Amino acid sequence: MKRPLSARPAASLTLLPAALILLPQAALAHPGHGAATGAEAGFLHPLLGADHVLAMVAVGLLASLRGGRALWALPLSFLALMSAGAGLGTAGIALPHVEIGIALSIVVFGLAAIVGLRAPVALLAALVGVFAVFHGYAHGAEMPETAPGLSFGLGFLAATALLHAAGIGLGVAASRIGATRAAPALGAGLAAAGLALLALPA
């Protein structure tokens, strides 16, 4: 028996996060970008890592699904705490289990979308902020030695904001095809992608 046409777009959304995991594993570890320096290298750093892309889009998606103050509070919390994490990375301060924290962020954000988390905005902002530290640490620790710290940081902040905006747009599109189906489908895809990253060998 064929599924109704209205159910197919929501179901297909589950495959979007999973598709990124099919990228070469090299895309998950990005120590440098060739001749790119400064702001260019910083901008490329999140975009060339499927793990960062998924998590940052997920933050925008959660902000869109929650609505109201969450539309600016969640992205701003992520950007602020990611900057703090980058400072730890550039300073060489040890932060354990960074890659696990990054992959786990995708799982948690996906589960939040599945259950339709209606927690207070402050709690959601704190949640995304905690995981943002791991993402920022990876950016700071992997900054090319020749890249000016300020321009590199502005670059990855700009890319992150762009990915948050994409997630908000995805949430808006999901609501138009039926949020009750689309949000859990997207969340399931994100959680599955995060679990796949956790299963990858270090």
mmCIF file of C-alpha atoms in Angstrom:
data_model
loop_
_atom_site.group_PDB
_atom_site.id
_atom_site.type_symbol
_atom_site.label_atom_id
_atom_site.label_comp_id
_atom_site.label_asym_id
_atom_site.label_seq_id
_atom_site.Cartn_x
_atom_site.Cartn_y
_atom_site.Cartn_z
ATOM 1 C CA MET A 1 0.000 0.000 0.000
ATOM 2 C CA LYS A 2 1.435 3.354 -1.040
ATOM 3 C CA ARG A 3 1.885 6.083 1.523
ATOM 4 C CA PRO A 4 -0.113 9.274 0.990
ATOM 5 C CA LEU A 5 1.753 11.891 -0.999
ATOM 6 C CA SER A 6 1.581 14.290 1.970
ATOM 7 C CA ALA A 7 3.600 11.866 4.098
ATOM 8 C CA ARG A 8 6.434 11.477 1.624
ATOM 9 C CA PRO A 9 8.120 14.906 2.009
ATOM 10 C CA ALA A 10 8.315 14.524 5.787
ATOM 11 C CA ALA A 11 9.689 11.003 5.533
ATOM 12 C CA SER A 12 12.281 12.055 2.982
ATOM 13 C CA LEU A 13 13.613 14.707 5.383
ATOM 14 C CA THR A 14 15.024 11.906 7.521
ATOM 15 C CA LEU A 15 17.521 11.195 4.751
ATOM 16 C CA LEU A 16 18.978 14.728 4.615
ATOM 17 C CA PRO A 17 21.281 14.467 7.660
ATOM 18 C CA ALA A 18 22.189 10.890 6.810
ATOM 19 C CA ALA A 19 23.307 11.971 3.339
ATOM 20 C CA LEU A 20 26.032 14.166 4.808
ATOM 21 C CA ILE A 21 27.492 11.187 6.651
ATOM 22 C CA LEU A 22 28.128 9.552 3.269
ATOM 23 C CA LEU A 23 30.750 12.213 2.585
ATOM 24 C CA PRO A 24 34.346 11.032 2.854
ATOM 25 C CA GLN A 25 35.447 10.681 6.451
ATOM 26 C CA ALA A 26 38.153 13.241 5.722
ATOM 27 C CA ALA A 27 35.412 15.856 5.783
ATOM 28 C CA LEU A 28 34.991 15.195 9.501
ATOM 29 C CA ALA A 29 38.582 16.111 10.310
ATOM 30 C CA HIS A 30 39.767 19.360 8.822
ATOM 31 C CA PRO A 31 43.171 20.462 10.111
ATOM 32 C CA GLY A 32 43.698 23.051 7.377
ATOM 33 C CA HIS A 33 42.524 24.307 4.034
ATOM 34 C CA GLY A 34 45.559 24.568 1.833
ATOM 35 C CA ALA A 35 46.266 28.120 0.777
ATOM 36 C CA ALA A 36 43.227 29.523 2.601
ATOM 37 C CA THR A 37 44.196 31.917 5.379
ATOM 38 C CA GLY A 38 42.526 34.233 7.829
ATOM 39 C CA ALA A 39 38.809 34.809 7.395
ATOM 40 C CA GLU A 40 38.621 32.486 4.391
ATOM 41 C CA ALA A 41 40.095 29.565 6.319
ATOM 42 C CA GLY A 42 37.825 30.311 9.273
ATOM 43 C CA PHE A 43 34.758 30.456 7.051
ATOM 44 C CA LEU A 44 35.590 27.153 5.385
ATOM 45 C CA HIS A 45 36.350 25.284 8.600
ATOM 46 C CA PRO A 46 32.747 24.616 9.712
ATOM 47 C CA LEU A 47 31.478 24.148 6.158
ATOM 48 C CA LEU A 48 33.942 21.361 5.350
ATOM 49 C CA GLY A 49 33.029 19.275 8.383
ATOM 50 C CA ALA A 50 29.746 17.356 8.167
ATOM 51 C CA ASP A 51 29.660 17.141 11.959
ATOM 52 C CA HIS A 52 29.745 20.939 12.343
ATOM 53 C CA VAL A 53 27.251 21.487 9.534
ATOM 54 C CA LEU A 54 24.705 19.103 11.050
ATOM 55 C CA ALA A 55 24.960 20.538 14.557
ATOM 56 C CA MET A 56 24.808 24.178 13.489
ATOM 57 C CA VAL A 57 21.857 23.638 11.165
ATOM 58 C CA ALA A 58 20.179 21.714 13.999
ATOM 59 C CA VAL A 59 20.505 24.725 16.315
ATOM 60 C CA GLY A 60 18.680 26.871 13.778
ATOM 61 C CA LEU A 61 16.049 24.172 13.344
ATOM 62 C CA LEU A 62 15.437 23.979 17.097
ATOM 63 C CA ALA A 63 15.241 27.765 17.290
ATOM 64 C CA SER A 64 12.661 27.794 14.510
ATOM 65 C CA LEU A 65 10.574 25.013 16.042
ATOM 66 C CA ARG A 66 10.603 26.702 19.468
ATOM 67 C CA GLY A 67 9.917 30.153 18.035
ATOM 68 C CA GLY A 68 9.701 33.432 19.907
ATOM 69 C CA ARG A 69 12.844 34.486 21.781
ATOM 70 C CA ALA A 70 14.505 31.200 20.833
ATOM 71 C CA LEU A 71 14.974 32.490 17.287
ATOM 72 C CA TRP A 72 17.787 34.749 18.485
ATOM 73 C CA ALA A 73 18.650 33.290 21.915
ATOM 74 C CA LEU A 74 19.749 29.843 20.705
ATOM 75 C CA PRO A 75 21.994 31.017 17.837
ATOM 76 C CA LEU A 76 23.529 33.779 19.962
ATOM 77 C CA SER A 77 24.218 31.361 22.820
ATOM 78 C CA PHE A 78 25.905 28.964 20.410
ATOM 79 C CA LEU A 79 28.021 31.716 18.847
ATOM 80 C CA ALA A 80 29.087 33.134 22.223
ATOM 81 C CA LEU A 81 30.044 29.808 23.811
ATOM 82 C CA MET A 82 31.673 28.627 20.602
ATOM 83 C CA SER A 83 33.911 31.697 20.774
ATOM 84 C CA ALA A 84 34.831 30.770 24.347
ATOM 85 C CA GLY A 85 35.645 27.232 23.241
ATOM 86 C CA ALA A 86 37.814 28.564 20.429
ATOM 87 C CA GLY A 87 39.740 30.569 22.999
ATOM 88 C CA LEU A 88 40.443 27.385 24.939
ATOM 89 C CA GLY A 89 41.606 25.677 21.759
ATOM 90 C CA THR A 90 43.961 28.416 20.657
ATOM 91 C CA ALA A 91 45.379 28.662 24.186
ATOM 92 C CA GLY A 92 46.192 24.956 24.161
ATOM 93 C CA ILE A 93 44.039 24.245 27.224
ATOM 94 C CA ALA A 94 43.060 20.580 27.239
ATOM 95 C CA LEU A 95 39.393 19.708 26.726
ATOM 96 C CA PRO A 96 38.699 15.957 26.788
ATOM 97 C CA HIS A 97 36.468 14.058 24.366
ATOM 98 C CA VAL A 98 36.005 16.914 21.909
ATOM 99 C CA GLU A 99 34.982 14.749 18.939
ATOM 100 C CA ILE A 100 32.563 12.793 21.123
ATOM 101 C CA GLY A 101 31.041 16.048 22.358
ATOM 102 C CA ILE A 102 30.589 17.276 18.791
ATOM 103 C CA ALA A 103 28.901 14.068 17.628
ATOM 104 C CA LEU A 104 26.801 13.866 20.798
ATOM 105 C CA SER A 105 25.517 17.389 20.168
ATOM 106 C CA ILE A 106 23.920 16.181 16.939
ATOM 107 C CA VAL A 107 22.231 13.288 18.747
ATOM 108 C CA VAL A 108 20.892 15.535 21.514
ATOM 109 C CA PHE A 109 19.631 18.208 19.128
ATOM 110 C CA GLY A 110 17.960 15.527 17.019
ATOM 111 C CA LEU A 111 16.240 13.981 20.037
ATOM 112 C CA ALA A 112 15.057 17.433 21.096
ATOM 113 C CA ALA A 113 13.406 17.895 17.702
ATOM 114 C CA ILE A 114 11.784 14.440 17.923
ATOM 115 C CA VAL A 115 10.156 15.042 21.299
ATOM 116 C CA GLY A 116 9.206 18.620 20.443
ATOM 117 C CA LEU A 117 11.130 19.979 23.392
ATOM 118 C CA ARG A 118 9.194 22.859 24.975
ATOM 119 C CA ALA A 119 11.676 23.611 27.726
ATOM 120 C CA PRO A 120 12.283 27.220 28.783
ATOM 121 C CA VAL A 121 14.287 29.173 26.235
ATOM 122 C CA ALA A 122 17.039 29.814 28.798
ATOM 123 C CA LEU A 123 17.488 26.064 29.314
ATOM 124 C CA LEU A 124 17.610 25.406 25.580
ATOM 125 C CA ALA A 125 20.146 28.205 25.142
ATOM 126 C CA ALA A 126 22.295 26.700 27.894
ATOM 127 C CA LEU A 127 22.031 23.267 26.257
ATOM 128 C CA VAL A 128 23.229 24.439 22.858
ATOM 129 C CA GLY A 129 25.860 26.608 24.528
ATOM 130 C CA VAL A 130 27.448 23.684 26.351
ATOM 131 C CA PHE A 131 27.880 21.753 23.126
ATOM 132 C CA ALA A 132 29.041 24.874 21.290
ATOM 133 C CA VAL A 133 32.165 24.851 23.459
ATOM 134 C CA PHE A 134 33.270 21.585 21.830
ATOM 135 C CA HIS A 135 32.705 22.933 18.330
ATOM 136 C CA GLY A 136 34.576 26.127 19.133
ATOM 137 C CA TYR A 137 37.445 24.214 20.686
ATOM 138 C CA ALA A 138 37.870 22.220 17.473
ATOM 139 C CA HIS A 139 37.975 25.453 15.454
ATOM 140 C CA GLY A 140 40.554 27.022 17.728
ATOM 141 C CA ALA A 141 42.764 23.950 18.052
ATOM 142 C CA GLU A 142 42.807 23.391 14.284
ATOM 143 C CA MET A 143 43.427 27.006 13.307
ATOM 144 C CA PRO A 144 46.299 27.206 10.802
ATOM 145 C CA GLU A 145 49.443 28.604 12.401
ATOM 146 C CA THR A 146 49.689 31.268 9.694
ATOM 147 C CA ALA A 147 46.098 32.481 10.127
ATOM 148 C CA PRO A 148 45.455 35.683 12.127
ATOM 149 C CA GLY A 149 43.305 34.668 15.084
ATOM 150 C CA LEU A 150 40.781 37.511 14.829
ATOM 151 C CA SER A 151 40.053 37.146 11.114
ATOM 152 C CA PHE A 152 39.925 33.328 11.424
ATOM 153 C CA GLY A 153 37.438 33.673 14.281
ATOM 154 C CA LEU A 154 35.261 36.128 12.388
ATOM 155 C CA GLY A 155 35.261 33.708 9.477
ATOM 156 C CA PHE A 156 33.961 30.716 11.399
ATOM 157 C CA LEU A 157 31.443 32.877 13.262
ATOM 158 C CA ALA A 158 30.062 34.081 9.921
ATOM 159 C CA ALA A 159 29.812 30.533 8.572
ATOM 160 C CA THR A 160 28.122 29.367 11.765
ATOM 161 C CA ALA A 161 25.568 32.172 11.617
ATOM 162 C CA LEU A 162 24.861 31.231 7.999
ATOM 163 C CA LEU A 163 24.272 27.595 8.987
ATOM 164 C CA HIS A 164 21.972 28.688 11.820
ATOM 165 C CA ALA A 165 19.986 30.737 9.307
ATOM 166 C CA ALA A 166 19.758 27.696 7.037
ATOM 167 C CA GLY A 167 18.387 25.672 9.954
ATOM 168 C CA ILE A 168 15.784 28.329 10.700
ATOM 169 C CA GLY A 169 14.763 28.278 7.050
ATOM 170 C CA LEU A 170 14.530 24.485 7.178
ATOM 171 C CA GLY A 171 12.256 24.743 10.201
ATOM 172 C CA VAL A 172 10.013 27.206 8.402
ATOM 173 C CA ALA A 173 9.817 24.901 5.385
ATOM 174 C CA ALA A 174 9.096 21.927 7.658
ATOM 175 C CA SER A 175 6.193 23.751 9.285
ATOM 176 C CA ARG A 176 4.650 24.344 5.873
ATOM 177 C CA ILE A 177 4.512 20.629 5.072
ATOM 178 C CA GLY A 178 3.229 19.719 8.515
ATOM 179 C CA ALA A 179 5.432 20.264 11.555
ATOM 180 C CA THR A 180 3.970 17.314 13.430
ATOM 181 C CA ARG A 181 5.505 14.998 10.833
ATOM 182 C CA ALA A 182 8.479 16.990 9.585
ATOM 183 C CA ALA A 183 10.093 17.867 12.912
ATOM 184 C CA PRO A 184 10.299 14.258 14.157
ATOM 185 C CA ALA A 185 11.552 13.143 10.741
ATOM 186 C CA LEU A 186 14.335 15.719 10.761
ATOM 187 C CA GLY A 187 15.152 14.928 14.377
ATOM 188 C CA ALA A 188 15.363 11.222 13.656
ATOM 189 C CA GLY A 189 17.746 11.863 10.784
ATOM 190 C CA LEU A 190 19.940 14.087 12.946
ATOM 191 C CA ALA A 191 20.040 11.612 15.821
ATOM 192 C CA ALA A 192 20.895 8.767 13.458
ATOM 193 C CA ALA A 193 23.657 10.822 11.861
ATOM 194 C CA GLY A 194 25.109 11.683 15.266
ATOM 195 C CA LEU A 195 25.073 8.050 16.309
ATOM 196 C CA ALA A 196 26.818 7.123 13.066
ATOM 197 C CA LEU A 197 29.543 9.663 13.831
ATOM 198 C CA LEU A 198 29.944 8.270 17.336
ATOM 199 C CA ALA A 199 30.414 4.813 15.830
ATOM 200 C CA LEU A 200 33.191 5.944 13.476
ATOM 201 C CA PRO A 201 36.697 4.915 14.536
ATOM 202 C CA ALA A 202 38.704 7.690 16.147
#
